[in-house]
Amino acid sequence: MLKGSKKPVKTELPLVVNTPGWVKGIGHDILVDVLKYIAPTHVVKINISAEGKNLPSGAFWLDEDHKESVNLIEVSSARQDSFKRSVLVQKDAGLLRDLRIMAYFRQCFPSNLNITTIKELAHALTSHPPYEIPISSIKIKHLHCQVPSTEILYSLNATIVGLAVSSEDSENLSPCIGLGIVRGIHTF
């Protein structure tokens, strides 16, 4: 509250989405869906000198009618050599994604537990007692593909899933509150 005011003041924090390595294939499709869903007011797109490694120009995720609704800021990479070419730090996008997933699930354990490799994390996760829930108590939604109803349980087994709060409005996506790992499915 402001001094002398009886009304609470809302401060809006920016949502920052960093998607390194998500410019091709399914990564591009997911990025487009995320941008359409969150409908940002501002987007900062960092381009490098190698055109083939950049996203399409402009507000590529929007229809022609909505392109004016976003403030798009395009900048060139600050890391350049003496010929004004972008200096690419060689990092495998897949490795970076694996490290982020590892860091996320590492939070399940006390910080004094020494987990430094994917193998150690996998061992710790399999040693952790799983939560068990009846399949009838959850809703399953695949975002980017259609899965036959007879294959839904198979498609979930041994996968990382988004955990969302159930919504009465089936038109909109429910807010994701975290990630989970499906370790096994028993149908009896």
Short mmCIF file of C-alpha atoms in Angstrom, two decimals:
data_model
loop_
_atom_site.label_atom_id
_atom_site.label_comp_id
_atom_site.label_asym_id
_atom_site.label_seq_id
_atom_site.Cartn_x
_atom_site.Cartn_y
_atom_site.Cartn_z
CA MET A 1 0.00 0.00 0.00
CA LEU A 2 1.06 3.54 -0.60
CA LYS A 3 1.44 5.74 2.45
CA GLY A 4 -1.93 7.26 3.25
CA SER A 5 -3.74 5.07 0.71
CA LYS A 6 -6.24 2.38 1.55
CA LYS A 7 -5.96 0.62 -1.80
CA PRO A 8 -3.19 -1.92 -2.45
CA VAL A 9 -0.88 -1.06 -5.32
CA LYS A 10 -0.27 -3.81 -7.87
CA THR A 11 3.20 -4.00 -9.30
CA GLU A 12 3.53 -6.05 -12.45
CA LEU A 13 6.71 -8.01 -12.91
CA PRO A 14 7.89 -8.81 -16.41
CA LEU A 15 7.85 -12.40 -17.62
CA VAL A 16 11.18 -13.21 -19.26
CA VAL A 17 11.25 -16.23 -21.58
CA ASN A 18 14.70 -17.29 -22.77
CA THR A 19 14.67 -19.95 -25.48
CA PRO A 20 18.24 -20.59 -26.63
CA GLY A 21 18.36 -23.24 -29.31
CA TRP A 22 14.60 -23.25 -29.91
CA VAL A 23 14.53 -21.83 -33.42
CA LYS A 24 14.00 -24.92 -35.57
CA GLY A 25 11.61 -27.87 -35.75
CA ILE A 26 9.44 -28.63 -32.74
CA GLY A 27 11.32 -25.99 -30.71
CA HIS A 28 10.12 -23.35 -33.18
CA ASP A 29 6.55 -24.71 -32.97
CA ILE A 30 6.61 -24.63 -29.16
CA LEU A 31 8.02 -21.09 -29.19
CA VAL A 32 5.23 -19.93 -31.52
CA ASP A 33 2.60 -21.55 -29.26
CA VAL A 34 4.14 -20.00 -26.12
CA LEU A 35 4.22 -16.54 -27.72
CA LYS A 36 0.60 -16.85 -28.89
CA TYR A 37 -0.52 -18.09 -25.46
CA ILE A 38 1.22 -15.49 -23.29
CA ALA A 39 0.51 -12.65 -25.77
CA PRO A 40 3.50 -10.50 -24.77
CA THR A 41 3.41 -6.73 -25.06
CA HIS A 42 7.17 -6.55 -25.75
CA VAL A 43 9.51 -9.05 -27.42
CA VAL A 44 13.27 -8.63 -27.67
CA LYS A 45 14.76 -10.74 -30.44
CA ILE A 46 18.55 -11.07 -30.53
CA ASN A 47 19.91 -11.78 -34.01
CA ILE A 48 23.34 -13.05 -34.98
CA SER A 49 25.21 -12.49 -38.26
CA ALA A 50 24.51 -16.08 -39.45
CA GLU A 51 21.01 -15.45 -40.87
CA GLY A 52 20.13 -19.16 -41.02
CA LYS A 53 20.39 -19.39 -37.22
CA ASN A 54 17.95 -16.53 -36.57
CA LEU A 55 14.20 -16.65 -36.16
CA PRO A 56 12.10 -15.30 -39.05
CA SER A 57 11.98 -11.50 -39.22
CA GLY A 58 9.21 -9.51 -37.63
CA ALA A 59 6.43 -10.81 -35.39
CA PHE A 60 6.50 -14.22 -37.10
CA TRP A 61 4.12 -15.83 -34.58
CA LEU A 62 1.23 -13.41 -35.19
CA ASP A 63 -1.41 -13.22 -37.91
CA GLU A 64 -1.27 -10.14 -40.15
CA ASP A 65 -4.21 -8.53 -38.26
CA HIS A 66 -2.40 -8.64 -34.88
CA LYS A 67 1.17 -7.64 -35.80
CA GLU A 68 0.64 -4.11 -34.46
CA SER A 69 -0.25 -5.41 -30.97
CA VAL A 70 3.34 -6.16 -29.92
CA ASN A 71 6.39 -3.96 -29.48
CA LEU A 72 9.14 -5.96 -31.23
CA ILE A 73 12.72 -4.94 -30.54
CA GLU A 74 15.36 -6.61 -32.73
CA VAL A 75 19.01 -6.23 -31.74
CA SER A 76 22.26 -7.68 -33.04
CA SER A 77 24.38 -9.94 -30.87
CA ALA A 78 26.91 -8.03 -28.80
CA ARG A 79 29.52 -10.77 -29.24
CA GLN A 80 31.21 -10.04 -32.56
CA ASP A 81 34.70 -10.51 -33.97
CA SER A 82 36.75 -7.83 -35.77
CA PHE A 83 34.83 -8.53 -39.02
CA LYS A 84 31.49 -7.80 -37.26
CA ARG A 85 30.55 -11.50 -37.34
CA SER A 86 28.76 -12.97 -34.35
CA VAL A 87 30.96 -15.05 -32.12
CA LEU A 88 29.07 -18.23 -31.36
CA VAL A 89 29.97 -19.91 -28.11
CA GLN A 90 29.70 -23.58 -28.98
CA LYS A 91 27.13 -25.03 -26.63
CA ASP A 92 24.96 -27.94 -27.62
CA ALA A 93 21.31 -26.87 -27.24
CA GLY A 94 20.36 -30.41 -26.19
CA LEU A 95 22.98 -30.39 -23.43
CA LEU A 96 21.76 -27.00 -22.19
CA ARG A 97 18.18 -28.30 -22.03
CA ASP A 98 19.35 -31.42 -20.15
CA LEU A 99 21.23 -29.26 -17.64
CA ARG A 100 18.13 -27.11 -17.06
CA ILE A 101 15.96 -30.19 -16.49
CA MET A 102 18.60 -31.59 -14.14
CA ALA A 103 18.72 -28.31 -12.19
CA TYR A 104 14.92 -28.28 -11.95
CA PHE A 105 14.61 -31.82 -10.55
CA ARG A 106 17.68 -31.31 -8.35
CA GLN A 107 15.46 -29.02 -6.26
CA CYS A 108 13.62 -32.11 -4.95
CA PHE A 109 16.55 -32.90 -2.69
CA PRO A 110 18.37 -31.13 0.17
CA SER A 111 21.21 -28.89 -1.01
CA ASN A 112 23.72 -30.79 1.14
CA LEU A 113 23.07 -33.96 -0.90
CA ASN A 114 25.92 -34.21 -3.41
CA ILE A 115 24.24 -34.67 -6.83
CA THR A 116 26.44 -33.47 -9.68
CA THR A 117 25.76 -35.81 -12.59
CA ILE A 118 22.68 -36.96 -14.47
CA LYS A 119 23.41 -40.51 -13.31
CA GLU A 120 23.44 -39.42 -9.64
CA LEU A 121 20.21 -37.49 -10.15
CA ALA A 122 18.56 -40.49 -11.83
CA HIS A 123 19.60 -42.70 -8.89
CA ALA A 124 18.29 -40.17 -6.35
CA LEU A 125 14.98 -39.81 -8.21
CA THR A 126 14.44 -43.58 -8.43
CA SER A 127 15.21 -43.88 -4.70
CA HIS A 128 12.58 -41.24 -3.90
CA PRO A 129 9.13 -42.72 -3.14
CA PRO A 130 6.75 -41.74 -5.97
CA TYR A 131 3.38 -40.10 -5.53
CA GLU A 132 0.61 -42.46 -6.52
CA ILE A 133 -2.65 -41.13 -7.91
CA PRO A 134 -5.57 -42.85 -9.59
CA ILE A 135 -5.61 -42.20 -13.33
CA SER A 136 -9.30 -41.33 -13.03
CA SER A 137 -8.43 -38.28 -10.90
CA ILE A 138 -6.42 -36.51 -13.61
CA LYS A 139 -7.01 -34.97 -17.01
CA ILE A 140 -4.51 -35.69 -19.76
CA LYS A 141 -3.91 -33.23 -22.58
CA HIS A 142 -1.27 -33.54 -25.27
CA LEU A 143 -0.46 -30.06 -26.55
CA HIS A 144 1.20 -30.66 -29.90
CA CYS A 145 -0.23 -33.91 -31.21
CA GLN A 146 -3.30 -36.12 -31.26
CA VAL A 147 -2.90 -39.41 -29.39
CA PRO A 148 -5.46 -42.21 -29.83
CA SER A 149 -7.31 -42.88 -26.56
CA THR A 150 -5.99 -46.45 -26.56
CA GLU A 151 -2.40 -45.14 -26.56
CA ILE A 152 -2.64 -42.33 -23.98
CA LEU A 153 -1.24 -44.31 -21.04
CA TYR A 154 1.62 -45.64 -23.18
CA SER A 155 2.44 -42.11 -24.31
CA LEU A 156 2.84 -40.94 -20.70
CA ASN A 157 4.97 -43.75 -19.32
CA ALA A 158 8.54 -42.64 -18.51
CA THR A 159 8.01 -39.03 -19.63
CA ILE A 160 8.43 -35.58 -18.17
CA VAL A 161 5.02 -33.93 -17.91
CA GLY A 162 3.70 -30.48 -17.10
CA LEU A 163 1.57 -30.35 -13.95
CA ALA A 164 -1.33 -27.95 -14.24
CA VAL A 165 -4.21 -26.72 -12.13
CA SER A 166 -7.53 -27.97 -13.42
CA SER A 167 -9.59 -25.33 -15.15
CA GLU A 168 -13.35 -25.18 -15.55
CA ASP A 169 -12.80 -23.42 -18.86
CA SER A 170 -11.76 -26.20 -21.21
CA GLU A 171 -11.05 -23.71 -24.02
CA ASN A 172 -7.97 -22.22 -22.36
CA LEU A 173 -4.83 -23.97 -21.22
CA SER A 174 -4.54 -24.43 -17.48
CA PRO A 175 -1.62 -22.73 -15.74
CA CYS A 176 1.42 -25.00 -15.37
CA ILE A 177 2.68 -25.17 -11.79
CA GLY A 178 5.63 -27.47 -12.31
CA LEU A 179 7.02 -30.59 -13.89
CA GLY A 180 6.76 -34.25 -12.98
CA ILE A 181 8.16 -37.56 -14.12
CA VAL A 182 5.79 -40.44 -14.85
CA ARG A 183 7.70 -43.45 -13.51
CA GLY A 184 5.14 -46.12 -14.19
CA ILE A 185 1.48 -46.72 -14.88
CA HIS A 186 -0.53 -49.55 -13.36
CA THR A 187 -3.91 -50.10 -14.99
CA PHE A 188 -5.39 -52.52 -12.46
#
